[in-house]
Amino acid sequence: MRRTMKNVPKAKAYSYIRFSTPEQERGDSLRRQTDAAVRYAAVHGLELDDKLTFRDLGVSAFRGANEETGRLGEFLAAVHHGDIPKGSFLLVESLDRLSRQKPRKAVKVLERICEAGITVVTLDDGRAYTEETLDEDPMALLVALLVASRAYEESAKKGRRVALAWENKRANANSKPLTSRAPGWLRLREDRSGFDLVPERAAIVRRIFEQTLEGRGQHAIAESLNRDAIPVFGRGKLWHRSYIKKMLADASVIGVYLPHRADRSGGKKLRIPTQPVEGYFPPVIDREVFDRVSALSNGRTANTKNGMANILAGLAKCPRCGATMTRVNKGSGPKGGRPYLVCTIAKAGAGCEYQASPCDQIELAIINYASAFYASAPSADAALQTAWDNARSIAEGIGVEIDRIVDAIRETGHSPVLLTELRRLEQLHDDAERDAAEAERRASAATTNRTNNTLDKLVAQLTSEVRDIAAINATMRQLFEKVEVDRSTGDLWFYWKHAPAEPAGIVYAWPKMET
């Protein structure tokens, strides 16, 4: 009797798509790479996972960003945690989609994937790389090395050209703006010949410098701007001390531009300041005023005696207005006061109710609650992938509309109506891309094994005799979207990344315990 193979499960396959520029997304690169993966899986009897896809759109592989912080790194993490089983296939257009680093490092990326039990298939030539083929077939390793060498040289040459172009721009900075980016009180002229002051914003800058010379502190200045309902520069909602401090030290208020160059020689990207360009911006403050304010700032000493360790740093949110909560010290004495969490909007005097939540009680409650996090962890939500796909489609659709407007401008000239519409669409596109990135991050966090492994790590950190608050905070950021701290009820509400609509609550203190 002939045996049937109907019950033999198909091997799982996952596609990895990457390109480095937004222009490629509006072109044919995405469709080409997607279609090639679908065809290969169909021909070779693989089950292509259409829900868990890995895409680094507009991410360069020249410095390894796609592996360190991108979706390729997410793929490797999913394999490590067992969410993607060994024996699966990773389908890529070519090896240069995985890495464009130096050949030795690029081949290491391929080896690391294969050693994890994954077969890497390059769709442009149909080659399949496994740990065994890399060990036993010298030609496979040689092909990988040659492809990596070619890809690295192409990227390096492009990088040199870009660097030379920026050097030329910097050399001509006195006669033509380098970029359209400028401080919030300036706008680029339509002919891109220079910058002009925005009168109402320039007046705000002068007010800030004048109040500083009158002896008002940065927090008091921010509070007065919020109280007077003065609009902030950019996308922020409120004035904060940090922005006031940054403005007071910014030489662009006297017209000086300080360009930077990127330095990666030490393994990390550093911004190195270059020669200042005098007269690049129109000044909004007299140099004498700027120097006087700088002298005042340099004469102040920062109070750094109190550590700022906070178990909910970057996570704590106000349940009333949704703003971030910050750590403050109340009281005086040899210990510098007791630390509390307060709403930043309330602290800035911008309308929210000022309530202080004691950090020590919050930390103690989280430590005591450690093992109960297992019971409150919600299951992974498949709808997150749909939300991600929808967000991407919206961004792509807006991109098509932007292309249409640009073509119309080229044909008919710089119509004010078309330019206004273009600016509106570009803003919408930026927002849509942020939404898509957020949806992608949530979808990638919805892998059950990875969540459980991270939760194991958090519980171990919380129950250890020696606790590292910074490490605990870093682990919590991997699990939770935010934590609402409700002072009126003494509740903490933890919003899980992979199921933000299902928060888990614990009580950290009864309100009557504190006055």
Short mmCIF file of C-alpha atoms in Angstrom, two decimals:
data_model
loop_
_atom_site.label_atom_id
_atom_site.label_comp_id
_atom_site.label_asym_id
_atom_site.label_seq_id
_atom_site.Cartn_x
_atom_site.Cartn_y
_atom_site.Cartn_z
CA MET A 1 0.00 0.00 0.00
CA ARG A 2 1.36 3.39 -0.96
CA ARG A 3 1.72 5.83 1.90
CA THR A 4 0.19 9.29 1.67
CA MET A 5 1.94 12.47 2.83
CA LYS A 6 -1.19 14.44 3.64
CA ASN A 7 -0.45 14.65 7.36
CA VAL A 8 3.16 15.84 6.98
CA PRO A 9 3.19 19.51 8.09
CA LYS A 10 4.81 22.05 5.84
CA ALA A 11 7.94 23.83 6.99
CA LYS A 12 7.31 27.40 8.09
CA ALA A 13 8.78 30.26 6.07
CA TYR A 14 9.13 33.95 6.96
CA SER A 15 9.97 36.79 4.64
CA TYR A 16 12.44 39.51 5.50
CA ILE A 17 12.22 42.68 3.44
CA ARG A 18 14.54 45.66 3.74
CA PHE A 19 15.39 48.78 1.83
CA SER A 20 17.14 51.89 3.02
CA THR A 21 15.30 54.88 1.55
CA PRO A 22 11.63 56.02 1.56
CA GLU A 23 11.84 56.47 -2.24
CA GLN A 24 12.28 52.72 -2.63
CA GLU A 25 9.01 52.16 -0.75
CA ARG A 26 7.15 54.28 -3.28
CA GLY A 27 8.87 52.38 -6.08
CA ASP A 28 8.86 48.68 -6.89
CA SER A 29 11.15 47.31 -4.18
CA LEU A 30 8.45 46.30 -1.67
CA ARG A 31 6.23 44.60 -4.26
CA ARG A 32 9.18 42.83 -5.89
CA GLN A 33 10.53 41.37 -2.65
CA THR A 34 7.06 40.37 -1.42
CA ASP A 35 6.06 38.61 -4.64
CA ALA A 36 9.35 36.72 -4.83
CA ALA A 37 8.84 35.29 -1.32
CA VAL A 38 5.28 34.20 -2.15
CA ARG A 39 6.40 32.44 -5.36
CA TYR A 40 9.28 30.60 -3.70
CA ALA A 41 7.11 29.33 -0.85
CA ALA A 42 4.45 28.08 -3.27
CA VAL A 43 6.95 26.27 -5.53
CA HIS A 44 8.84 24.61 -2.66
CA GLY A 45 5.84 23.65 -0.54
CA LEU A 46 6.55 26.01 2.36
CA GLU A 47 3.93 27.62 4.60
CA LEU A 48 4.65 31.34 4.32
CA ASP A 49 3.54 33.13 7.49
CA ASP A 50 1.56 36.13 6.25
CA LYS A 51 0.89 37.44 9.78
CA LEU A 52 4.36 37.48 11.27
CA THR A 53 6.41 39.37 8.67
CA PHE A 54 9.70 41.16 9.18
CA ARG A 55 10.20 44.42 7.34
CA ASP A 56 12.86 47.08 7.82
CA LEU A 57 11.49 49.75 5.51
CA GLY A 58 13.81 52.73 5.16
CA VAL A 59 16.45 51.12 7.43
CA SER A 60 20.09 50.95 6.41
CA ALA A 61 22.09 47.74 6.85
CA PHE A 62 25.44 49.49 6.33
CA ARG A 63 26.01 49.96 10.07
CA GLY A 64 23.92 47.01 11.22
CA ALA A 65 20.94 49.06 12.43
CA ASN A 66 18.48 46.48 11.10
CA GLU A 67 20.07 43.81 13.29
CA GLU A 68 20.58 45.95 16.40
CA THR A 69 17.27 47.81 16.59
CA GLY A 70 15.29 46.70 13.52
CA ARG A 71 13.07 43.80 12.57
CA LEU A 72 15.96 41.49 11.69
CA GLY A 73 16.93 41.68 15.36
CA GLU A 74 13.29 40.92 16.24
CA PHE A 75 13.46 37.82 14.03
CA LEU A 76 16.59 36.57 15.79
CA ALA A 77 14.97 37.24 19.19
CA ALA A 78 11.86 35.29 18.14
CA VAL A 79 14.06 32.33 17.13
CA HIS A 80 15.98 32.56 20.40
CA HIS A 81 12.77 32.50 22.47
CA GLY A 82 11.26 29.63 20.46
CA ASP A 83 8.43 31.62 18.88
CA ILE A 84 9.92 30.74 15.48
CA PRO A 85 10.83 27.02 15.43
CA LYS A 86 14.14 25.62 14.26
CA GLY A 87 13.92 24.23 10.77
CA SER A 88 12.07 27.31 9.51
CA PHE A 89 13.09 29.27 6.40
CA LEU A 90 13.99 32.95 6.13
CA LEU A 91 13.36 34.25 2.61
CA VAL A 92 15.37 37.31 1.50
CA GLU A 93 15.86 38.84 -1.92
CA SER A 94 19.66 38.71 -1.57
CA LEU A 95 22.27 38.54 1.16
CA ASP A 96 22.83 42.30 1.02
CA ARG A 97 19.32 42.72 2.46
CA LEU A 98 20.59 41.12 5.68
CA SER A 99 23.74 43.19 5.99
CA ARG A 100 25.91 45.72 4.18
CA GLN A 101 28.53 45.85 6.88
CA LYS A 102 32.18 44.92 6.33
CA PRO A 103 32.35 41.47 4.71
CA ARG A 104 33.56 39.66 7.83
CA LYS A 105 30.70 41.10 9.93
CA ALA A 106 28.12 40.50 7.19
CA VAL A 107 29.04 36.81 6.94
CA LYS A 108 28.79 36.56 10.74
CA VAL A 109 25.17 37.74 10.52
CA LEU A 110 24.43 34.92 8.04
CA GLU A 111 26.26 32.39 10.22
CA ARG A 112 24.37 33.48 13.34
CA ILE A 113 21.00 32.92 11.65
CA CYS A 114 22.01 29.54 10.25
CA GLU A 115 23.48 28.39 13.57
CA ALA A 116 20.09 29.11 15.14
CA GLY A 117 18.64 26.33 12.96
CA ILE A 118 17.20 28.56 10.23
CA THR A 119 17.64 28.03 6.48
CA VAL A 120 18.33 31.31 4.69
CA VAL A 121 17.16 31.40 1.06
CA THR A 122 18.32 34.13 -1.33
CA LEU A 123 15.50 34.56 -3.83
CA ASP A 124 17.55 36.22 -6.58
CA ASP A 125 19.65 33.08 -7.15
CA GLY A 126 17.69 30.39 -5.27
CA ARG A 127 20.60 29.48 -2.98
CA ALA A 128 19.83 27.93 0.40
CA TYR A 129 22.26 28.50 3.28
CA THR A 130 22.28 26.30 6.35
CA GLU A 131 24.85 25.65 9.05
CA GLU A 132 25.76 22.44 7.24
CA THR A 133 26.26 24.05 3.82
CA LEU A 134 28.44 26.79 5.34
CA ASP A 135 30.56 24.09 7.01
CA GLU A 136 30.74 21.59 4.15
CA ASP A 137 30.48 23.68 0.95
CA PRO A 138 33.38 26.12 0.53
CA MET A 139 31.67 27.62 -2.52
CA ALA A 140 28.65 28.69 -0.43
CA LEU A 141 30.88 30.55 2.01
CA LEU A 142 32.85 32.10 -0.86
CA VAL A 143 29.65 33.31 -2.59
CA ALA A 144 28.45 34.86 0.67
CA LEU A 145 31.80 36.60 1.14
CA LEU A 146 31.84 37.95 -2.45
CA VAL A 147 28.28 39.25 -2.18
CA ALA A 148 29.11 40.91 1.14
CA SER A 149 32.25 42.53 -0.34
CA ARG A 150 30.33 43.95 -3.28
CA ALA A 151 27.50 45.25 -1.08
CA TYR A 152 29.88 46.86 1.40
CA GLU A 153 31.87 48.61 -1.34
CA GLU A 154 28.68 49.96 -2.94
CA SER A 155 27.47 51.39 0.38
CA ALA A 156 30.90 52.73 1.30
CA LYS A 157 31.18 54.50 -2.05
CA LYS A 158 27.71 56.02 -1.62
CA GLY A 159 28.68 57.12 1.89
CA ARG A 160 31.82 58.85 0.60
CA ARG A 161 29.80 60.70 -2.02
CA VAL A 162 27.26 61.86 0.55
CA ALA A 163 30.05 62.99 2.88
CA LEU A 164 31.71 65.00 0.09
CA ALA A 165 28.35 66.57 -0.79
CA TRP A 166 27.85 67.67 2.84
CA GLU A 167 31.39 69.04 3.02
CA ASN A 168 30.60 71.14 -0.04
CA LYS A 169 27.34 72.31 1.55
CA ARG A 170 29.14 73.28 4.76
CA ALA A 171 31.75 75.19 2.75
CA ASN A 172 28.95 77.25 1.17
CA ALA A 173 26.83 77.58 4.31
CA ASN A 174 27.28 81.37 4.42
CA SER A 175 25.53 81.79 1.08
CA LYS A 176 22.95 78.99 1.08
CA PRO A 177 21.17 77.01 3.85
CA LEU A 178 22.40 73.47 4.38
CA THR A 179 18.94 72.12 5.14
CA SER A 180 15.42 73.37 5.80
CA ARG A 181 15.79 72.60 9.51
CA ALA A 182 15.91 75.63 11.76
CA PRO A 183 14.99 76.71 15.30
CA GLY A 184 11.29 77.15 16.04
CA TRP A 185 11.39 80.97 15.79
CA LEU A 186 12.62 80.87 12.16
CA ARG A 187 11.14 79.79 8.84
CA LEU A 188 12.84 78.95 5.55
CA ARG A 189 12.07 81.29 2.68
CA GLU A 190 10.15 79.79 -0.23
CA ASP A 191 13.12 80.29 -2.56
CA ARG A 192 15.35 78.56 0.03
CA SER A 193 17.78 81.48 -0.03
CA GLY A 194 17.76 81.93 3.75
CA PHE A 195 15.68 82.18 6.92
CA ASP A 196 13.31 84.82 8.29
CA LEU A 197 12.22 85.48 11.86
CA VAL A 198 8.66 84.56 12.86
CA PRO A 199 7.75 87.84 14.66
CA GLU A 200 5.43 86.45 17.35
CA ARG A 201 7.87 83.66 18.20
CA ALA A 202 10.87 85.97 18.20
CA ALA A 203 9.04 88.07 20.81
CA ILE A 204 8.67 84.95 23.01
CA VAL A 205 12.40 84.22 22.76
CA ARG A 206 13.21 87.80 23.82
CA ARG A 207 10.74 87.51 26.70
CA ILE A 208 12.49 84.36 27.96
CA PHE A 209 15.92 86.02 27.89
CA GLU A 210 14.60 89.20 29.52
CA GLN A 211 12.91 87.28 32.35
CA THR A 212 16.11 85.29 32.90
CA LEU A 213 18.10 88.51 33.34
CA GLU A 214 15.41 89.69 35.77
CA GLY A 215 16.23 86.69 37.94
CA ARG A 216 13.31 84.38 37.16
CA GLY A 217 14.10 80.66 37.13
CA GLN A 218 13.58 78.40 34.15
CA HIS A 219 10.70 76.54 35.78
CA ALA A 220 8.96 79.82 36.66
CA ILE A 221 9.37 81.06 33.08
CA ALA A 222 7.87 77.85 31.66
CA GLU A 223 5.00 78.07 34.13
CA SER A 224 4.24 81.69 33.14
CA LEU A 225 4.19 80.78 29.42
CA ASN A 226 1.77 77.93 30.11
CA ARG A 227 -0.39 80.18 32.28
CA ASP A 228 -0.57 82.77 29.49
CA ALA A 229 -1.47 80.03 26.97
CA ILE A 230 1.54 80.83 24.79
CA PRO A 231 1.81 78.17 22.01
CA VAL A 232 4.95 76.06 22.13
CA PHE A 233 7.36 75.77 19.21
CA GLY A 234 6.93 72.45 17.41
CA ARG A 235 4.71 69.53 18.39
CA GLY A 236 4.86 69.79 22.17
CA LYS A 237 1.81 70.69 24.22
CA LEU A 238 3.46 72.56 27.08
CA TRP A 239 6.50 74.61 27.93
CA HIS A 240 8.99 72.76 30.12
CA ARG A 241 12.09 73.84 32.00
CA SER A 242 14.29 71.62 29.82
CA TYR A 243 13.30 73.50 26.65
CA ILE A 244 13.88 76.88 28.30
CA LYS A 245 17.33 75.73 29.40
CA LYS A 246 18.17 74.48 25.90
CA MET A 247 17.07 77.75 24.30
CA LEU A 248 19.14 79.89 26.69
CA ALA A 249 22.28 77.96 25.67
CA ASP A 250 21.53 77.83 21.93
CA ALA A 251 23.92 80.05 19.93
CA SER A 252 21.47 80.12 17.03
CA VAL A 253 19.64 82.94 18.87
CA ILE A 254 22.60 85.16 17.92
CA GLY A 255 22.73 83.77 14.37
CA VAL A 256 25.41 81.10 14.83
CA TYR A 257 24.97 77.65 13.30
CA LEU A 258 27.05 74.74 14.61
CA PRO A 259 27.12 71.90 12.04
CA HIS A 260 28.06 68.37 13.11
CA ARG A 261 29.60 65.41 11.39
CA ALA A 262 29.00 61.73 12.19
CA ASP A 263 31.90 59.74 13.62
CA ARG A 264 31.57 55.94 13.90
CA SER A 265 35.26 55.12 14.39
CA GLY A 266 34.72 53.95 17.97
CA GLY A 267 31.90 51.56 17.11
CA LYS A 268 29.17 54.00 18.14
CA LYS A 269 27.74 56.90 16.20
CA LEU A 270 28.85 60.22 17.67
CA ARG A 271 27.97 63.73 16.53
CA ILE A 272 31.15 65.78 16.38
CA PRO A 273 30.77 69.60 16.19
CA THR A 274 32.59 71.29 13.31
CA GLN A 275 33.45 74.91 12.54
CA PRO A 276 30.67 77.34 13.66
CA VAL A 277 29.08 79.39 10.88
CA GLU A 278 28.56 83.02 11.92
CA GLY A 279 25.59 84.85 10.42
CA TYR A 280 23.91 81.68 9.20
CA PHE A 281 20.62 82.57 10.95
CA PRO A 282 19.11 86.03 11.48
CA PRO A 283 19.83 86.92 15.14
CA VAL A 284 16.92 87.30 17.54
CA ILE A 285 19.00 88.26 20.62
CA ASP A 286 21.92 90.68 20.96
CA ARG A 287 25.23 88.99 21.62
CA GLU A 288 25.66 91.04 24.81
CA VAL A 289 22.37 89.70 26.20
CA PHE A 290 23.31 86.13 25.25
CA ASP A 291 26.71 86.46 26.94
CA ARG A 292 25.13 87.84 30.13
CA VAL A 293 22.67 84.96 30.31
CA SER A 294 25.49 82.46 29.65
CA ALA A 295 27.50 83.98 32.52
CA LEU A 296 24.49 83.57 34.83
CA SER A 297 24.03 79.93 33.81
CA ASN A 298 27.71 79.12 34.25
CA GLY A 299 27.63 80.59 37.74
CA ARG A 300 24.95 78.19 38.90
CA THR A 301 25.86 74.79 40.32
CA ALA A 302 23.72 71.78 39.71
CA ASN A 303 22.34 69.82 42.65
CA THR A 304 23.37 66.25 41.93
CA LYS A 305 23.53 64.85 45.46
CA ASN A 306 20.24 63.03 45.08
CA GLY A 307 20.04 60.02 42.78
CA MET A 308 17.18 59.94 40.28
CA ALA A 309 16.59 56.18 40.29
CA ASN A 310 12.90 55.55 39.54
CA ILE A 311 11.45 52.11 38.95
CA LEU A 312 8.77 53.61 36.65
CA ALA A 313 11.02 56.05 34.75
CA GLY A 314 9.56 56.65 31.29
CA LEU A 315 6.49 54.54 32.12
CA ALA A 316 4.54 56.49 34.74
CA LYS A 317 1.56 58.41 33.33
CA CYS A 318 -1.08 60.63 34.88
CA PRO A 319 -4.52 58.94 34.78
CA ARG A 320 -6.30 62.31 34.45
CA CYS A 321 -4.51 63.98 31.53
CA GLY A 322 -2.22 61.23 30.22
CA ALA A 323 0.95 63.27 30.69
CA THR A 324 4.26 61.82 31.83
CA MET A 325 4.94 61.77 35.55
CA THR A 326 8.30 62.94 36.88
CA ARG A 327 10.20 62.31 40.09
CA VAL A 328 10.57 65.19 42.56
CA ASN A 329 11.93 65.49 46.10
CA LYS A 330 9.72 67.09 48.74
CA GLY A 331 10.97 68.46 52.01
CA SER A 332 14.47 69.12 53.26
CA GLY A 333 16.99 67.65 55.64
CA PRO A 334 20.11 65.51 55.43
CA LYS A 335 18.40 62.99 53.14
CA GLY A 336 17.25 65.69 50.73
CA GLY A 337 13.54 64.98 51.09
CA ARG A 338 11.28 62.09 50.15
CA PRO A 339 10.89 61.28 46.42
CA TYR A 340 7.43 61.46 44.82
CA LEU A 341 5.94 61.10 41.35
CA VAL A 342 3.92 64.06 40.07
CA CYS A 343 2.23 64.92 36.78
CA THR A 344 4.45 67.14 34.60
CA ILE A 345 1.47 69.23 33.52
CA ALA A 346 0.46 69.83 37.14
CA LYS A 347 4.07 70.65 37.99
CA ALA A 348 4.19 73.16 35.15
CA GLY A 349 1.03 74.83 36.46
CA ALA A 350 -0.86 74.05 33.27
CA GLY A 351 -4.14 72.87 34.76
CA CYS A 352 -3.94 69.27 35.97
CA GLU A 353 -4.45 68.52 39.66
CA TYR A 354 -1.20 68.35 41.63
CA GLN A 355 -1.00 65.07 43.53
CA ALA A 356 2.22 63.48 44.79
CA SER A 357 2.61 59.69 44.89
CA PRO A 358 5.38 58.31 47.14
CA CYS A 359 8.05 56.45 45.17
CA ASP A 360 9.02 54.14 48.02
CA GLN A 361 5.47 52.79 48.41
CA ILE A 362 5.16 52.31 44.64
CA GLU A 363 8.43 50.39 44.51
CA LEU A 364 7.49 48.22 47.49
CA ALA A 365 4.10 47.35 45.98
CA ILE A 366 5.68 46.30 42.66
CA ILE A 367 8.23 44.11 44.46
CA ASN A 368 5.51 42.47 46.59
CA TYR A 369 3.31 41.98 43.51
CA ALA A 370 6.09 40.38 41.40
CA SER A 371 4.78 36.82 41.10
CA ALA A 372 1.19 38.02 40.49
CA PHE A 373 2.26 39.51 37.14
CA TYR A 374 2.01 35.99 35.71
CA ALA A 375 -1.72 35.83 36.40
CA SER A 376 -2.39 39.28 34.97
CA ALA A 377 -0.43 38.82 31.73
CA PRO A 378 -2.98 38.90 28.87
CA SER A 379 -2.77 36.56 25.91
CA ALA A 380 -1.24 37.71 22.59
CA ASP A 381 -3.69 39.58 20.38
CA ALA A 382 -3.71 38.63 16.69
CA ALA A 383 -5.57 41.84 15.89
CA LEU A 384 -2.34 43.79 16.44
CA GLN A 385 -0.97 42.46 13.16
CA THR A 386 -4.08 43.70 11.36
CA ALA A 387 -3.68 47.11 12.99
CA TRP A 388 -0.07 47.22 11.80
CA ASP A 389 -1.03 46.28 8.23
CA ASN A 390 -3.76 48.94 8.20
CA ALA A 391 -1.36 51.60 9.48
CA ARG A 392 1.15 50.71 6.78
CA SER A 393 -1.53 50.88 4.09
CA ILE A 394 -2.57 54.35 5.25
CA ALA A 395 1.05 55.58 5.11
CA GLU A 396 1.52 54.07 1.65
CA GLY A 397 -1.71 55.66 0.40
CA ILE A 398 -0.65 59.09 1.60
CA GLY A 399 2.72 58.55 -0.08
CA VAL A 400 0.94 57.96 -3.40
CA GLU A 401 -1.01 61.21 -2.95
CA ILE A 402 2.24 63.09 -2.21
CA ASP A 403 3.74 61.76 -5.46
CA ARG A 404 0.67 62.94 -7.35
CA ILE A 405 0.93 66.45 -5.89
CA VAL A 406 4.68 66.64 -6.63
CA ASP A 407 4.03 65.64 -10.26
CA ALA A 408 1.32 68.31 -10.52
CA ILE A 409 3.70 70.97 -9.14
CA ARG A 410 6.31 70.00 -11.71
CA GLU A 411 3.77 70.34 -14.50
CA THR A 412 1.95 73.50 -13.42
CA GLY A 413 4.52 75.35 -11.31
CA HIS A 414 4.57 76.28 -7.61
CA SER A 415 0.87 76.86 -7.08
CA PRO A 416 0.15 78.12 -3.51
CA VAL A 417 -2.81 75.75 -3.29
CA LEU A 418 -0.73 72.74 -4.29
CA LEU A 419 2.13 73.71 -1.96
CA THR A 420 -0.29 74.03 0.95
CA GLU A 421 -1.78 70.63 0.16
CA LEU A 422 1.72 69.12 -0.11
CA ARG A 423 2.68 70.42 3.33
CA ARG A 424 -0.56 69.04 4.78
CA LEU A 425 0.02 65.61 3.23
CA GLU A 426 3.65 65.52 4.37
CA GLN A 427 2.51 66.15 7.96
CA LEU A 428 -0.12 63.43 7.64
CA HIS A 429 2.49 61.07 6.20
CA ASP A 430 4.85 61.72 9.14
CA ASP A 431 2.01 60.98 11.57
CA ALA A 432 1.01 57.84 9.66
CA GLU A 433 4.57 56.54 9.67
CA ARG A 434 4.79 57.03 13.42
CA ASP A 435 1.48 55.19 13.84
CA ALA A 436 2.76 52.34 11.67
CA ALA A 437 6.01 52.13 13.63
CA GLU A 438 4.07 52.01 16.89
CA ALA A 439 1.73 49.32 15.56
CA GLU A 440 4.72 47.32 14.35
CA ARG A 441 6.39 47.54 17.74
CA ARG A 442 3.24 46.29 19.47
CA ALA A 443 2.80 43.44 17.00
CA SER A 444 6.41 42.33 17.45
CA ALA A 445 5.92 42.27 21.23
CA ALA A 446 2.94 39.93 20.93
CA THR A 447 4.97 36.70 20.78
CA THR A 448 4.00 34.53 23.74
CA ASN A 449 7.34 32.86 24.50
CA ARG A 450 9.26 36.10 24.37
CA THR A 451 6.81 37.79 26.73
CA ASN A 452 6.99 34.91 29.18
CA ASN A 453 10.78 34.82 29.10
CA THR A 454 10.95 38.56 29.72
CA LEU A 455 8.43 38.21 32.54
CA ASP A 456 10.59 35.49 34.12
CA LYS A 457 13.50 37.92 34.02
CA LEU A 458 11.46 40.71 35.64
CA VAL A 459 10.22 38.50 38.49
CA ALA A 460 13.77 37.27 39.14
CA GLN A 461 15.02 40.87 39.27
CA LEU A 462 12.25 41.98 41.62
CA THR A 463 12.67 39.06 44.02
CA SER A 464 16.48 39.20 44.12
CA GLU A 465 18.09 40.20 47.40
CA VAL A 466 20.14 42.82 45.54
CA ARG A 467 17.98 44.87 43.18
CA ASP A 468 19.20 46.99 40.25
CA ILE A 469 16.43 49.58 39.76
CA ALA A 470 17.75 50.68 36.35
CA ALA A 471 17.82 47.07 35.11
CA ILE A 472 14.31 46.43 36.45
CA ASN A 473 13.05 49.55 34.69
CA ALA A 474 14.64 48.43 31.41
CA THR A 475 12.90 45.04 31.63
CA MET A 476 9.56 46.65 32.50
CA ARG A 477 9.83 48.85 29.41
CA GLN A 478 9.98 45.68 27.31
CA LEU A 479 6.71 44.44 28.81
CA PHE A 480 4.60 47.51 29.50
CA GLU A 481 3.37 50.40 27.39
CA LYS A 482 2.73 52.64 30.40
CA VAL A 483 1.79 52.54 34.08
CA GLU A 484 -0.91 54.91 35.32
CA VAL A 485 -0.30 56.10 38.88
CA ASP A 486 -3.60 57.12 40.48
CA ARG A 487 -2.90 59.02 43.71
CA SER A 488 -6.57 59.43 44.58
CA THR A 489 -7.16 55.67 44.85
CA GLY A 490 -3.62 54.40 45.40
CA ASP A 491 -3.81 52.20 42.27
CA LEU A 492 -1.15 51.33 39.70
CA TRP A 493 -2.49 50.28 36.29
CA PHE A 494 -0.05 48.34 34.09
CA TYR A 495 -0.74 48.47 30.33
CA TRP A 496 0.89 45.51 28.55
CA LYS A 497 2.55 46.21 25.22
CA HIS A 498 0.88 43.35 23.39
CA ALA A 499 -2.57 44.06 24.86
CA PRO A 500 -2.74 47.74 25.88
CA ALA A 501 -6.52 47.70 26.30
CA GLU A 502 -6.33 45.17 29.16
CA PRO A 503 -4.48 46.84 32.06
CA ALA A 504 -3.67 44.98 35.27
CA GLY A 505 -4.09 46.89 38.54
CA ILE A 506 -2.49 46.71 41.97
CA VAL A 507 -2.85 48.88 45.08
CA TYR A 508 0.33 50.62 46.22
CA ALA A 509 -1.00 52.71 49.14
CA TRP A 510 -4.23 53.88 50.68
CA PRO A 511 -4.68 57.65 50.17
CA LYS A 512 -5.34 58.18 53.88
CA MET A 513 -1.80 57.04 54.66
CA GLU A 514 -0.38 60.23 53.14
CA THR A 515 -1.41 63.85 53.53
#
